[in-house]
PDB file of C-alpha atoms in Angstrom:
ATOM      1  CA  MET A  43     -15.888 -25.540 -65.644  1.00 63.00           C
ATOM      2  CA  ASP A  44     -15.913 -21.918 -66.742  1.00 82.00           C
ATOM      3  CA  LYS A  45     -18.529 -20.987 -64.117  1.00 84.00           C
ATOM      4  CA  TYR A  46     -16.458 -22.705 -61.442  1.00 86.00           C
ATOM      5  CA  ASP A  47     -13.312 -20.802 -62.428  1.00 86.00           C
ATOM      6  CA  ASN A  48     -15.305 -17.578 -62.463  1.00 88.00           C
ATOM      7  CA  MET A  49     -16.652 -18.340 -58.978  1.00 91.00           C
ATOM      8  CA  LEU A  50     -13.118 -19.051 -57.703  1.00 88.00           C
ATOM      9  CA  ALA A  51     -11.883 -15.763 -59.156  1.00 89.00           C
ATOM     10  CA  ILE A  52     -14.716 -13.879 -57.454  1.00 91.00           C
ATOM     11  CA  ASN A  53     -13.957 -15.597 -54.131  1.00 91.00           C
ATOM     12  CA  ARG A  54     -10.250 -14.748 -54.447  1.00 91.00           C
ATOM     13  CA  GLU A  55     -11.155 -11.128 -55.170  1.00 93.00           C
ATOM     14  CA  ARG A  56     -13.436 -10.967 -52.130  1.00 92.00           C
ATOM     15  CA  SER A  57     -10.737 -12.532 -49.994  1.00 90.00           C
ATOM     16  CA  LYS A  58      -8.213  -9.941 -51.184  1.00 92.00           C
ATOM     17  CA  GLU A  59     -10.702  -7.174 -50.390  1.00 92.00           C
ATOM     18  CA  LYS A  60     -11.202  -8.556 -46.882  1.00 92.00           C
ATOM     19  CA  ILE A  61      -7.457  -8.780 -46.324  1.00 92.00           C
ATOM     20  CA  THR A  62      -6.977  -5.232 -47.593  1.00 94.00           C
ATOM     21  CA  SER A  63      -9.814  -4.004 -45.398  1.00 92.00           C
ATOM     22  CA  ALA A  64      -8.310  -5.684 -42.336  1.00 93.00           C
ATOM     23  CA  LYS A  65      -4.831  -4.295 -43.034  1.00 92.00           C
ATOM     24  CA  ILE A  66      -6.208  -0.784 -43.506  1.00 93.00           C
ATOM     25  CA  ALA A  67      -8.140  -1.031 -40.236  1.00 93.00           C
ATOM     26  CA  ILE A  68      -5.001  -2.190 -38.401  1.00 93.00           C
ATOM     27  CA  ARG A  69      -2.987   0.713 -39.826  1.00 92.00           C
ATOM     28  CA  GLU A  70      -5.725   3.216 -38.950  1.00 91.00           C
ATOM     29  CA  LEU A  71      -5.782   2.049 -35.340  1.00 89.00           C
ATOM     30  CA  MET A  72      -1.994   2.329 -35.202  1.00 88.00           C
ATOM     31  CA  GLU A  73      -2.029   5.840 -36.688  1.00 88.00           C
ATOM     32  CA  ASP A  74      -4.741   6.963 -34.271  1.00 86.00           C
ATOM     33  CA  GLY A  75      -2.678   5.630 -31.371  1.00 82.00           C
ATOM     34  CA  GLU A  76      -5.436   3.247 -30.315  1.00 85.00           C
ATOM     35  CA  ARG A  77      -4.794  -0.236 -29.032  1.00 85.00           C
ATOM     36  CA  VAL A  78      -5.060  -2.836 -31.792  1.00 89.00           C
ATOM     37  CA  SER A  79      -7.319  -5.718 -30.761  1.00 90.00           C
ATOM     38  CA  VAL A  80      -9.391  -8.284 -32.588  1.00 92.00           C
ATOM     39  CA  PRO A  81     -12.726  -7.081 -31.117  1.00 92.00           C
ATOM     40  CA  LYS A  82     -12.027  -3.522 -32.313  1.00 91.00           C
ATOM     41  CA  LEU A  83     -11.056  -4.811 -35.732  1.00 91.00           C
ATOM     42  CA  MET A  84     -14.239  -6.896 -35.862  1.00 92.00           C
ATOM     43  CA  LYS A  85     -16.325  -3.787 -35.206  1.00 91.00           C
ATOM     44  CA  LEU A  86     -14.432  -1.690 -37.752  1.00 89.00           C
ATOM     45  CA  THR A  87     -14.424  -4.219 -40.571  1.00 91.00           C
ATOM     46  CA  GLY A  88     -17.417  -6.448 -39.897  1.00 91.00           C
ATOM     47  CA  LEU A  89     -15.203  -9.501 -40.347  1.00 90.00           C
ATOM     48  CA  SER A  90     -15.327 -12.534 -38.085  1.00 91.00           C
ATOM     49  CA  ARG A  91     -12.970 -13.222 -35.206  1.00 92.00           C
ATOM     50  CA  GLY A  92     -11.792 -16.393 -36.937  1.00 92.00           C
ATOM     51  CA  PHE A  93     -10.747 -14.430 -40.026  1.00 90.00           C
ATOM     52  CA  PHE A  94      -8.192 -12.453 -38.010  1.00 89.00           C
ATOM     53  CA  TYR A  95      -6.763 -15.582 -36.423  1.00 90.00           C
ATOM     54  CA  LYS A  96      -6.918 -18.001 -39.375  1.00 92.00           C
ATOM     55  CA  ASN A  97      -5.720 -15.772 -42.212  1.00 90.00           C
ATOM     56  CA  ALA A  98      -1.915 -15.943 -42.051  1.00 91.00           C
ATOM     57  CA  GLU A  99      -1.320 -12.636 -43.821  1.00 92.00           C
ATOM     58  CA  VAL A 100      -3.692 -10.683 -41.579  1.00 92.00           C
ATOM     59  CA  ARG A 101      -2.494 -12.534 -38.496  1.00 93.00           C
ATOM     60  CA  ARG A 102       1.109 -11.558 -39.252  1.00 93.00           C
ATOM     61  CA  GLU A 103       0.090  -7.899 -39.696  1.00 92.00           C
ATOM     62  CA  LEU A 104      -1.928  -8.025 -36.462  1.00 91.00           C
ATOM     63  CA  ASP A 105       0.943  -9.596 -34.504  1.00 90.00           C
ATOM     64  CA  ASP A 106       3.386  -6.986 -35.823  1.00 89.00           C
ATOM     65  CA  ALA A 107       1.043  -4.169 -34.798  1.00 89.00           C
ATOM     66  CA  VAL A 108       0.569  -5.615 -31.314  1.00 87.00           C
ATOM     67  CA  GLN A 109       4.347  -5.991 -30.894  1.00 85.00           C
ATOM     68  CA  GLN A 110       4.933  -2.399 -31.978  1.00 84.00           C
ATOM     69  CA  GLN A 111       2.346  -1.205 -29.508  1.00 81.00           C
ATOM     70  CA  ALA A 112       3.862  -3.215 -26.679  1.00 72.00           C
ATOM     71  CA  GLY A 113       6.634  -0.610 -26.489  1.00 63.00           C
ATOM     72  CA  THR A 114       4.305   2.369 -26.549  1.00 64.00           C
ATOM     73  CA  ILE A 115       2.109   3.627 -23.760  1.00 54.00           C
ATOM     74  CA  ASN A 116      -1.561   4.161 -24.422  1.00 61.00           C
ATOM     75  CA  PRO A 117      -2.943   7.630 -23.588  1.00 67.00           C
ATOM     76  CA  ARG A 118      -4.994   6.481 -20.616  1.00 74.00           C
ATOM     77  CA  ARG A 119      -1.991   4.809 -19.018  1.00 73.00           C
ATOM     78  CA  LYS A 120       0.074   7.965 -19.545  1.00 77.00           C
ATOM     79  CA  ILE A 121      -2.563  10.048 -17.755  1.00 83.00           C
ATOM     80  CA  LEU A 122      -2.753   7.530 -14.917  1.00 86.00           C
ATOM     81  CA  ASP A 123       1.038   7.507 -14.598  1.00 85.00           C
ATOM     82  CA  GLN A 124       1.092  11.308 -14.409  1.00 88.00           C
ATOM     83  CA  ALA A 125      -1.610  11.286 -11.746  1.00 91.00           C
ATOM     84  CA  MET A 126       0.250   8.636  -9.764  1.00 94.00           C
ATOM     85  CA  ASP A 127       3.523  10.566 -10.053  1.00 94.00           C
ATOM     86  CA  SER A 128       1.761  13.672  -8.779  1.00 95.00           C
ATOM     87  CA  ARG A 129       0.279  11.723  -5.864  1.00 96.00           C
ATOM     88  CA  ILE A 130       3.665  10.202  -5.036  1.00 96.00           C
ATOM     89  CA  GLU A 131       5.220  13.667  -4.987  1.00 97.00           C
ATOM     90  CA  GLN A 132       2.461  14.931  -2.663  1.00 97.00           C
ATOM     91  CA  LEU A 133       2.969  11.999  -0.320  1.00 97.00           C
ATOM     92  CA  GLN A 134       6.736  12.477  -0.306  1.00 98.00           C
ATOM     93  CA  ASN A 135       6.278  16.154   0.603  1.00 98.00           C
ATOM     94  CA  GLN A 136       3.841  15.184   3.345  1.00 98.00           C
ATOM     95  CA  LEU A 137       6.284  12.554   4.614  1.00 97.00           C
ATOM     96  CA  ALA A 138       9.115  15.105   4.767  1.00 98.00           C
ATOM     97  CA  GLN A 139       6.876  17.554   6.650  1.00 98.00           C
ATOM     98  CA  LEU A 140       5.784  14.880   9.124  1.00 98.00           C
ATOM     99  CA  GLN A 141       9.379  13.795   9.681  1.00 98.00           C
ATOM    100  CA  ARG A 142      10.370  17.406  10.472  1.00 98.00           C
ATOM    101  CA  GLU A 143       7.403  17.730  12.807  1.00 98.00           C
ATOM    102  CA  ASN A 144       8.301  14.430  14.473  1.00 98.00           C
ATOM    103  CA  ALA A 145      11.894  15.586  15.031  1.00 97.00           C
ATOM    104  CA  GLU A 146      10.654  18.840  16.583  1.00 97.00           C
ATOM    105  CA  LEU A 147       8.261  16.970  18.856  1.00 96.00           C
ATOM    106  CA  LYS A 148      11.038  14.603  19.941  1.00 96.00           C
ATOM    107  CA  LYS A 149      13.216  17.587  20.872  1.00 96.00           C
ATOM    108  CA  GLU A 150      10.339  19.157  22.781  1.00 94.00           C
ATOM    109  CA  ASN A 151       9.632  15.842  24.506  1.00 93.00           C
ATOM    110  CA  ALA A 152      13.286  15.538  25.542  1.00 93.00           C
ATOM    111  CA  LYS A 153      13.203  19.077  26.987  1.00 91.00           C
ATOM    112  CA  LEU A 154      10.039  18.303  28.921  1.00 89.00           C
ATOM    113  CA  HIS A 155      11.551  15.060  30.264  1.00 90.00           C
ATOM    114  CA  LYS A 156      14.575  17.015  31.485  1.00 90.00           C
ATOM    115  CA  ALA A 157      12.350  19.625  33.106  1.00 86.00           C
ATOM    116  CA  LEU A 158      10.245  16.913  34.711  1.00 86.00           C
ATOM    117  CA  SER A 159      13.289  15.077  36.050  1.00 85.00           C
ATOM    118  CA  ARG A 160      14.646  18.360  37.491  1.00 83.00           C
ATOM    119  CA  LYS A 161      11.288  19.052  39.102  1.00 79.00           C
ATOM    120  CA  ASN A 162      11.259  15.536  40.574  1.00 74.00           C
ATOM    121  CA  LEU A 163      14.785  16.035  41.884  1.00 73.00           C
ATOM    122  CA  ASN A 164      13.797  19.329  43.457  1.00 75.00           C
ATOM    123  CA  LEU A 165      10.710  17.692  44.939  1.00 66.00           C
ATOM    124  CA  ILE A 166      12.789  14.822  46.379  1.00 70.00           C
ATOM    125  CA  LYS A 167      15.362  17.246  47.771  1.00 70.00           C
ATOM    126  CA  SER A 168      12.643  19.264  49.461  1.00 70.00           C
ATOM    127  CA  LEU A 169      11.395  16.194  51.330  1.00 61.00           C
TER     128      LEU A 169
END
């Protein structure tokens, strides 16, 4: 029985090491501002996908990290948002310019219509 107890103690120790390793990897990803995901954790720790889902302690830590990150914006998204905001501003400026140009053209068109109608009136009168 002594060998069995020794084997159980070794397995518990290994399990604790795996849990610690997984928790450290989760915290490192959070500190680095990277998105926490099981595939990334698998690469960092060498542990199986099932370990992250089946181990309640690690799963709780993983879920907490994912929830915390849900409120934050990842760097790539921030850059994309800035680019989109810049593009929106450019398009709004272009829209304002085109609206001014359109108003000017409408005024010019109205003047030309008046001139044309006067010319037609003069032409009719001359007949």
